[in-house]
Amino acid sequence: MNTLAGRWKYWKPALVSVVAGAALGCLFRLLLGPRVSGPISPNLTLIMSVAFFAFVPLAMGYVSVREYLRTTPVESVRWYVLIPLPLASVLLAMLIALLVKWEGRICLIFAAPIMLLFSLLGGFVAWIAWREMGNRSPGKLSAIAFPLVLLFLEAHIPSPHEVRTVRTDVLIHAPAHVVWDNIKSVRSIEPAELPESWVGKVGFPRPIAATLSHEGIGGVRQASFTGGLLFTETVNEWEPETDLRFTIHANTASIPKATLDEHVVIGGPLFDVLDGEYRLEQRPDGVLLHLSSRERLSTHFNAYAGKWTDAVMRAIQEQILAVIRKRCEIEAKVS
């Protein structure tokens, strides 16, 4: 067993099983990547479905564990080998998707928790089925057919539209007029001004600036981010030193494909940002600045996706508020 040939013989069933599970995931990604159109779900991206996010990794975990059990003598089966197989299958498929640019880092990070969890469930199902039925347990064809049937059914279910609101706030030790001047438009933000945030590390564009065409209702703010991401914000509430509210339109067509993965693009069929608001609450020690935004989600797994979109929006808002707070407090001290 200490020889290279001995180690290969020992680990070969596990490695082949991992590859089998990953290959199944890659096959589904190839089959389901193109958009399909239909009367109920137009422009549907099939991989953005419960069937793909949950039941494809379940099938991957099932195939990897069943393959290992099928090719390994009973006396050589080890539970500590069984558990990592489904996880390794999903991670290998994700690595391949990243390398061949099927998916971006943002999508893979968002998908990882639920896909890894369901792959473990699939592995557990395979172990139970093998223990009860042995070679008679369902094989690869059944594992492939199961998600396909669910995908077909899900494609005929309309995606629900959910509007979510994310709110953040920060206490700024500066007069209201200073805060107002720094929110109605935001001059160019240097990278060093932004606090570190996980959203930047996963590849989300950072804010650059927000210009204002003219003051008052009807004024247009152009909020720009790195990577060519641009939002047109039209002011519909203007109360100096009190309230600034605006609708938001993402210029989706102008966003380079390298900036955001098509499945998380803002303004697309799955996700959009609708409006935002700065509200100033004057206090004896300064201004409590509230920033809120509303987002639209249109997936079959809004409960899960919403946790991620809320987290992204909150992180971006916290970055912007940190910049505004620092600028305002510096200006207040100087004056």
Short mmCIF file of C-alpha atoms in Angstrom, two decimals:
data_model
loop_
_atom_site.label_atom_id
_atom_site.label_comp_id
_atom_site.label_asym_id
_atom_site.label_seq_id
_atom_site.Cartn_x
_atom_site.Cartn_y
_atom_site.Cartn_z
CA MET A 1 0.00 0.00 0.00
CA ASN A 2 2.99 2.30 0.50
CA THR A 3 3.97 2.00 -3.16
CA LEU A 4 2.63 4.45 -5.75
CA ALA A 5 0.67 1.65 -7.41
CA GLY A 6 -0.79 0.65 -4.07
CA ARG A 7 -1.89 4.18 -3.24
CA TRP A 8 -3.46 4.57 -6.69
CA LYS A 9 -5.36 1.30 -6.27
CA TYR A 10 -6.62 2.47 -2.88
CA TRP A 11 -7.69 5.97 -3.96
CA LYS A 12 -8.73 5.26 -7.56
CA PRO A 13 -12.40 4.41 -6.73
CA ALA A 14 -12.78 7.65 -4.77
CA LEU A 15 -11.14 9.80 -7.44
CA VAL A 16 -13.12 8.22 -10.27
CA SER A 17 -16.31 8.72 -8.24
CA VAL A 18 -15.56 12.41 -7.76
CA VAL A 19 -14.94 12.84 -11.48
CA ALA A 20 -18.18 10.99 -12.29
CA GLY A 21 -20.19 13.35 -10.08
CA ALA A 22 -18.44 16.44 -11.46
CA ALA A 23 -18.93 15.23 -15.04
CA LEU A 24 -22.67 14.96 -14.41
CA GLY A 25 -22.76 18.55 -13.16
CA CYS A 26 -20.79 19.80 -16.17
CA LEU A 27 -23.13 17.91 -18.51
CA PHE A 28 -26.16 19.65 -16.99
CA ARG A 29 -24.38 23.03 -17.22
CA LEU A 30 -23.73 22.48 -20.92
CA LEU A 31 -27.28 21.37 -21.59
CA LEU A 32 -28.99 24.09 -19.58
CA GLY A 33 -26.75 27.09 -20.20
CA PRO A 34 -28.61 28.51 -23.24
CA ARG A 35 -31.73 30.55 -22.59
CA VAL A 36 -35.08 29.14 -23.58
CA SER A 37 -38.29 30.99 -24.34
CA GLY A 38 -41.85 30.10 -23.50
CA PRO A 39 -45.26 31.67 -22.94
CA ILE A 40 -44.97 31.48 -19.14
CA SER A 41 -41.30 31.95 -18.46
CA PRO A 42 -39.86 34.07 -21.32
CA ASN A 43 -36.09 34.33 -21.57
CA LEU A 44 -35.71 31.75 -18.81
CA THR A 45 -32.23 30.73 -17.76
CA LEU A 46 -32.71 27.13 -16.69
CA ILE A 47 -29.65 27.01 -14.48
CA MET A 48 -31.25 29.74 -12.33
CA SER A 49 -33.80 27.25 -11.04
CA VAL A 50 -34.43 25.19 -7.94
CA ALA A 51 -33.97 22.06 -10.01
CA PHE A 52 -30.46 23.11 -11.03
CA PHE A 53 -29.32 24.64 -7.74
CA ALA A 54 -30.67 21.86 -5.53
CA PHE A 55 -31.44 18.67 -7.44
CA VAL A 56 -28.54 18.65 -9.90
CA PRO A 57 -26.01 18.68 -7.00
CA LEU A 58 -28.19 16.09 -5.25
CA ALA A 59 -27.78 13.90 -8.34
CA MET A 60 -24.05 14.62 -8.40
CA GLY A 61 -23.69 13.55 -4.79
CA TYR A 62 -25.77 10.45 -5.44
CA VAL A 63 -23.67 9.42 -8.47
CA SER A 64 -20.34 9.99 -6.74
CA VAL A 65 -21.22 7.92 -3.66
CA ARG A 66 -22.97 5.16 -5.62
CA GLU A 67 -20.02 4.84 -7.98
CA TYR A 68 -17.65 4.54 -5.03
CA LEU A 69 -19.80 1.89 -3.34
CA ARG A 70 -20.16 -0.01 -6.62
CA THR A 71 -16.42 -0.19 -7.29
CA THR A 72 -15.14 -0.67 -3.74
CA PRO A 73 -15.15 -4.00 -1.85
CA VAL A 74 -17.43 -3.85 1.18
CA GLU A 75 -14.55 -4.41 3.58
CA SER A 76 -12.65 -1.46 2.07
CA VAL A 77 -15.48 1.11 2.29
CA ARG A 78 -14.63 3.91 4.71
CA TRP A 79 -17.18 6.42 5.98
CA TYR A 80 -14.56 9.18 6.08
CA VAL A 81 -14.13 8.70 2.32
CA LEU A 82 -17.87 8.67 1.61
CA ILE A 83 -18.58 12.09 3.16
CA PRO A 84 -16.15 14.24 1.09
CA LEU A 85 -17.07 12.64 -2.26
CA PRO A 86 -20.23 14.71 -2.95
CA LEU A 87 -18.53 17.92 -1.80
CA ALA A 88 -15.47 17.26 -3.95
CA SER A 89 -17.68 16.57 -6.98
CA VAL A 90 -19.43 19.93 -6.68
CA LEU A 91 -16.19 21.83 -6.00
CA LEU A 92 -14.47 20.21 -8.98
CA ALA A 93 -17.41 21.10 -11.26
CA MET A 94 -17.30 24.69 -9.96
CA LEU A 95 -13.57 24.91 -10.60
CA ILE A 96 -14.09 23.71 -14.16
CA ALA A 97 -16.94 26.23 -14.64
CA LEU A 98 -14.65 29.01 -13.44
CA LEU A 99 -11.70 27.96 -15.58
CA VAL A 100 -13.71 27.68 -18.79
CA LYS A 101 -15.63 30.87 -17.89
CA TRP A 102 -19.07 29.30 -17.72
CA GLU A 103 -19.63 31.19 -14.48
CA GLY A 104 -18.08 34.08 -12.57
CA ARG A 105 -16.88 34.08 -8.99
CA ILE A 106 -19.96 35.89 -7.73
CA CYS A 107 -22.38 33.28 -9.05
CA LEU A 108 -20.29 30.38 -7.76
CA ILE A 109 -19.95 31.85 -4.28
CA PHE A 110 -23.69 32.51 -4.09
CA ALA A 111 -24.51 28.99 -5.26
CA ALA A 112 -21.93 27.07 -3.23
CA PRO A 113 -23.73 26.73 0.15
CA ILE A 114 -26.97 25.29 -1.21
CA MET A 115 -25.25 23.11 -3.82
CA LEU A 116 -22.82 21.62 -1.30
CA LEU A 117 -25.65 20.93 1.15
CA PHE A 118 -27.77 19.11 -1.44
CA SER A 119 -24.79 17.14 -2.70
CA LEU A 120 -24.37 15.76 0.82
CA LEU A 121 -28.04 14.86 0.86
CA GLY A 122 -27.62 13.04 -2.46
CA GLY A 123 -24.67 11.10 -1.08
CA PHE A 124 -26.71 10.09 1.95
CA VAL A 125 -29.57 8.90 -0.29
CA ALA A 126 -27.09 6.83 -2.32
CA TRP A 127 -25.71 5.20 0.82
CA ILE A 128 -29.21 4.34 2.12
CA ALA A 129 -30.28 2.98 -1.28
CA TRP A 130 -27.12 0.89 -1.60
CA ARG A 131 -27.49 -0.50 1.90
CA GLU A 132 -31.08 -1.57 1.17
CA MET A 133 -30.81 -2.62 -2.49
CA GLY A 134 -27.14 -2.99 -3.40
CA ASN A 135 -26.62 -3.16 -7.18
CA ARG A 136 -30.38 -2.85 -7.68
CA SER A 137 -30.33 0.76 -6.43
CA PRO A 138 -31.08 3.41 -9.09
CA GLY A 139 -28.10 4.18 -11.33
CA LYS A 140 -26.77 7.11 -13.39
CA LEU A 141 -29.71 7.27 -15.79
CA SER A 142 -32.15 7.72 -12.90
CA ALA A 143 -29.89 10.42 -11.43
CA ILE A 144 -29.93 12.25 -14.77
CA ALA A 145 -33.66 11.85 -15.35
CA PHE A 146 -34.73 13.11 -11.94
CA PRO A 147 -33.48 16.73 -12.31
CA LEU A 148 -34.59 16.83 -15.96
CA VAL A 149 -38.18 16.02 -15.01
CA LEU A 150 -38.13 18.68 -12.29
CA LEU A 151 -36.61 21.22 -14.68
CA PHE A 152 -39.38 20.57 -17.19
CA LEU A 153 -42.03 21.08 -14.52
CA GLU A 154 -40.37 24.18 -13.07
CA ALA A 155 -40.06 25.81 -16.50
CA HIS A 156 -43.87 25.97 -16.60
CA ILE A 157 -44.18 27.74 -13.25
CA PRO A 158 -44.11 31.57 -13.36
CA SER A 159 -41.30 33.17 -11.37
CA PRO A 160 -42.64 35.19 -8.41
CA HIS A 161 -41.72 38.87 -8.18
CA GLU A 162 -40.62 39.99 -4.73
CA VAL A 163 -39.66 43.53 -3.72
CA ARG A 164 -37.19 43.75 -0.84
CA THR A 165 -35.87 46.79 1.05
CA VAL A 166 -32.39 47.14 2.49
CA ARG A 167 -31.72 49.86 5.08
CA THR A 168 -28.46 51.06 6.57
CA ASP A 169 -27.56 54.13 8.62
CA VAL A 170 -24.57 55.92 10.09
CA LEU A 171 -24.15 58.70 12.66
CA ILE A 172 -22.18 61.60 11.21
CA HIS A 173 -20.72 64.27 13.49
CA ALA A 174 -21.30 67.15 11.09
CA PRO A 175 -24.01 69.75 10.35
CA ALA A 176 -26.92 68.78 8.11
CA HIS A 177 -25.88 71.16 5.31
CA VAL A 178 -22.47 69.48 5.07
CA VAL A 179 -24.07 66.04 4.91
CA TRP A 180 -26.57 67.22 2.29
CA ASP A 181 -23.81 68.60 0.07
CA ASN A 182 -22.05 65.23 0.19
CA ILE A 183 -25.07 63.11 -0.71
CA LYS A 184 -26.81 65.07 -3.45
CA SER A 185 -23.75 64.30 -5.53
CA VAL A 186 -20.67 62.30 -4.67
CA ARG A 187 -17.33 63.39 -6.08
CA SER A 188 -14.88 60.78 -7.34
CA ILE A 189 -14.09 58.12 -4.74
CA GLU A 190 -10.50 57.00 -4.51
CA PRO A 191 -9.98 53.26 -3.84
CA ALA A 192 -8.17 54.10 -0.59
CA GLU A 193 -11.28 55.87 0.72
CA LEU A 194 -13.39 52.73 0.59
CA PRO A 195 -13.31 50.42 3.60
CA GLU A 196 -12.48 46.81 2.83
CA SER A 197 -15.54 44.73 2.08
CA TRP A 198 -16.20 41.16 1.02
CA VAL A 199 -18.17 42.33 -2.04
CA GLY A 200 -15.03 43.74 -3.59
CA LYS A 201 -13.11 40.55 -2.92
CA VAL A 202 -15.68 38.43 -4.76
CA GLY A 203 -15.50 40.69 -7.79
CA PHE A 204 -18.39 43.14 -7.42
CA PRO A 205 -17.64 46.59 -8.93
CA ARG A 206 -16.76 49.39 -6.51
CA PRO A 207 -18.51 52.79 -6.50
CA ILE A 208 -16.73 55.63 -8.29
CA ALA A 209 -18.94 58.73 -8.21
CA ALA A 210 -22.46 60.16 -8.49
CA THR A 211 -22.96 63.29 -10.57
CA LEU A 212 -26.10 65.47 -10.53
CA SER A 213 -27.48 67.24 -13.61
CA HIS A 214 -29.34 69.90 -11.62
CA GLU A 215 -30.84 70.36 -8.16
CA GLY A 216 -34.49 69.66 -7.42
CA ILE A 217 -37.09 67.16 -8.55
CA GLY A 218 -36.28 65.83 -12.00
CA GLY A 219 -32.54 66.10 -11.48
CA VAL A 220 -30.60 63.12 -12.81
CA ARG A 221 -27.81 61.47 -10.87
CA GLN A 222 -25.38 59.26 -12.78
CA ALA A 223 -23.97 56.75 -10.30
CA SER A 224 -20.94 55.01 -11.76
CA PHE A 225 -19.09 51.90 -10.66
CA THR A 226 -15.95 50.23 -11.93
CA GLY A 227 -16.29 47.90 -14.90
CA GLY A 228 -18.63 50.24 -16.78
CA LEU A 229 -21.56 49.72 -14.40
CA LEU A 230 -23.79 52.81 -14.53
CA PHE A 231 -27.09 53.70 -12.85
CA THR A 232 -29.35 56.54 -13.94
CA GLU A 233 -31.10 57.92 -10.85
CA THR A 234 -33.97 60.37 -11.32
CA VAL A 235 -34.81 62.54 -8.31
CA ASN A 236 -38.49 62.39 -7.28
CA GLU A 237 -38.20 63.81 -3.75
CA TRP A 238 -36.02 66.82 -2.91
CA GLU A 239 -36.14 68.31 0.58
CA PRO A 240 -32.80 70.00 1.27
CA GLU A 241 -31.07 68.74 4.43
CA THR A 242 -33.96 66.32 5.01
CA ASP A 243 -34.79 63.87 2.22
CA LEU A 244 -33.44 62.83 -1.18
CA ARG A 245 -35.30 60.10 -3.05
CA PHE A 246 -34.77 58.78 -6.57
CA THR A 247 -35.76 56.02 -8.95
CA ILE A 248 -32.94 53.84 -10.27
CA HIS A 249 -32.44 52.50 -13.77
CA ALA A 250 -29.50 50.22 -14.48
CA ASN A 251 -28.00 50.74 -17.93
CA THR A 252 -27.91 46.98 -18.46
CA ALA A 253 -27.12 47.05 -22.17
CA SER A 254 -23.90 49.00 -21.60
CA ILE A 255 -22.50 46.70 -18.90
CA PRO A 256 -19.54 44.71 -20.27
CA LYS A 257 -19.98 40.96 -19.98
CA ALA A 258 -16.74 40.75 -18.00
CA THR A 259 -18.16 43.00 -15.25
CA LEU A 260 -21.05 40.89 -13.97
CA ASP A 261 -22.11 37.33 -14.63
CA GLU A 262 -25.25 37.33 -16.81
CA HIS A 263 -27.17 35.48 -14.10
CA VAL A 264 -26.65 38.26 -11.54
CA VAL A 265 -26.74 41.23 -13.90
CA ILE A 266 -28.65 44.19 -12.49
CA GLY A 267 -31.68 45.16 -14.53
CA GLY A 268 -32.05 41.68 -15.97
CA PRO A 269 -34.99 39.27 -15.73
CA LEU A 270 -33.86 37.93 -12.36
CA PHE A 271 -32.80 41.01 -10.37
CA ASP A 272 -33.12 44.78 -10.46
CA VAL A 273 -32.67 47.79 -8.19
CA LEU A 274 -35.77 50.01 -8.21
CA ASP A 275 -35.16 53.11 -6.10
CA GLY A 276 -33.13 54.61 -3.28
CA GLU A 277 -33.42 57.23 -0.57
CA TYR A 278 -31.15 59.31 1.68
CA ARG A 279 -32.94 60.58 4.77
CA LEU A 280 -31.31 62.93 7.26
CA GLU A 281 -32.33 62.76 10.92
CA GLN A 282 -30.85 65.70 12.79
CA ARG A 283 -29.58 65.03 16.31
CA PRO A 284 -27.74 67.11 18.94
CA ASP A 285 -24.48 65.30 18.13
CA GLY A 286 -24.82 65.42 14.36
CA VAL A 287 -26.90 63.69 11.70
CA LEU A 288 -28.13 60.12 11.58
CA LEU A 289 -28.04 59.41 7.87
CA HIS A 290 -30.35 56.66 6.62
CA LEU A 291 -29.78 55.03 3.23
CA SER A 292 -32.34 52.60 1.85
CA SER A 293 -32.87 50.86 -1.47
CA ARG A 294 -35.55 48.61 -2.93
CA GLU A 295 -34.69 45.64 -5.11
CA ARG A 296 -36.76 43.28 -7.25
CA LEU A 297 -36.14 39.52 -7.24
CA SER A 298 -37.72 37.16 -9.75
CA THR A 299 -36.52 33.60 -9.08
CA HIS A 300 -38.03 30.39 -7.80
CA PHE A 301 -35.70 30.58 -4.81
CA ASN A 302 -36.20 34.16 -3.65
CA ALA A 303 -35.92 33.18 0.01
CA TYR A 304 -32.34 32.02 -0.58
CA ALA A 305 -31.31 34.52 -3.25
CA GLY A 306 -32.72 37.39 -1.20
CA LYS A 307 -30.25 36.73 1.62
CA TRP A 308 -27.39 37.23 -0.83
CA THR A 309 -28.80 40.25 -2.66
CA ASP A 310 -29.61 41.93 0.67
CA ALA A 311 -26.07 41.25 1.86
CA VAL A 312 -24.55 42.71 -1.32
CA MET A 313 -26.74 45.82 -1.20
CA ARG A 314 -26.04 46.33 2.50
CA ALA A 315 -22.29 45.99 2.00
CA ILE A 316 -22.29 48.53 -0.85
CA GLN A 317 -24.43 50.96 1.15
CA GLU A 318 -22.12 50.62 4.14
CA GLN A 319 -19.13 51.43 1.93
CA ILE A 320 -20.81 54.54 0.52
CA LEU A 321 -21.94 55.74 3.96
CA ALA A 322 -18.43 55.23 5.35
CA VAL A 323 -17.01 57.48 2.62
CA ILE A 324 -19.68 60.15 3.20
CA ARG A 325 -19.20 60.08 6.98
CA LYS A 326 -15.43 60.48 6.73
CA ARG A 327 -15.68 63.31 4.21
CA CYS A 328 -18.34 65.19 6.18
CA GLU A 329 -16.51 64.94 9.49
CA ILE A 330 -13.27 66.16 7.91
CA GLU A 331 -15.10 69.13 6.35
CA ALA A 332 -16.85 69.91 9.65
CA LYS A 333 -13.53 70.03 11.50
CA VAL A 334 -11.93 72.25 8.86
CA SER A 335 -14.79 74.72 8.96
#
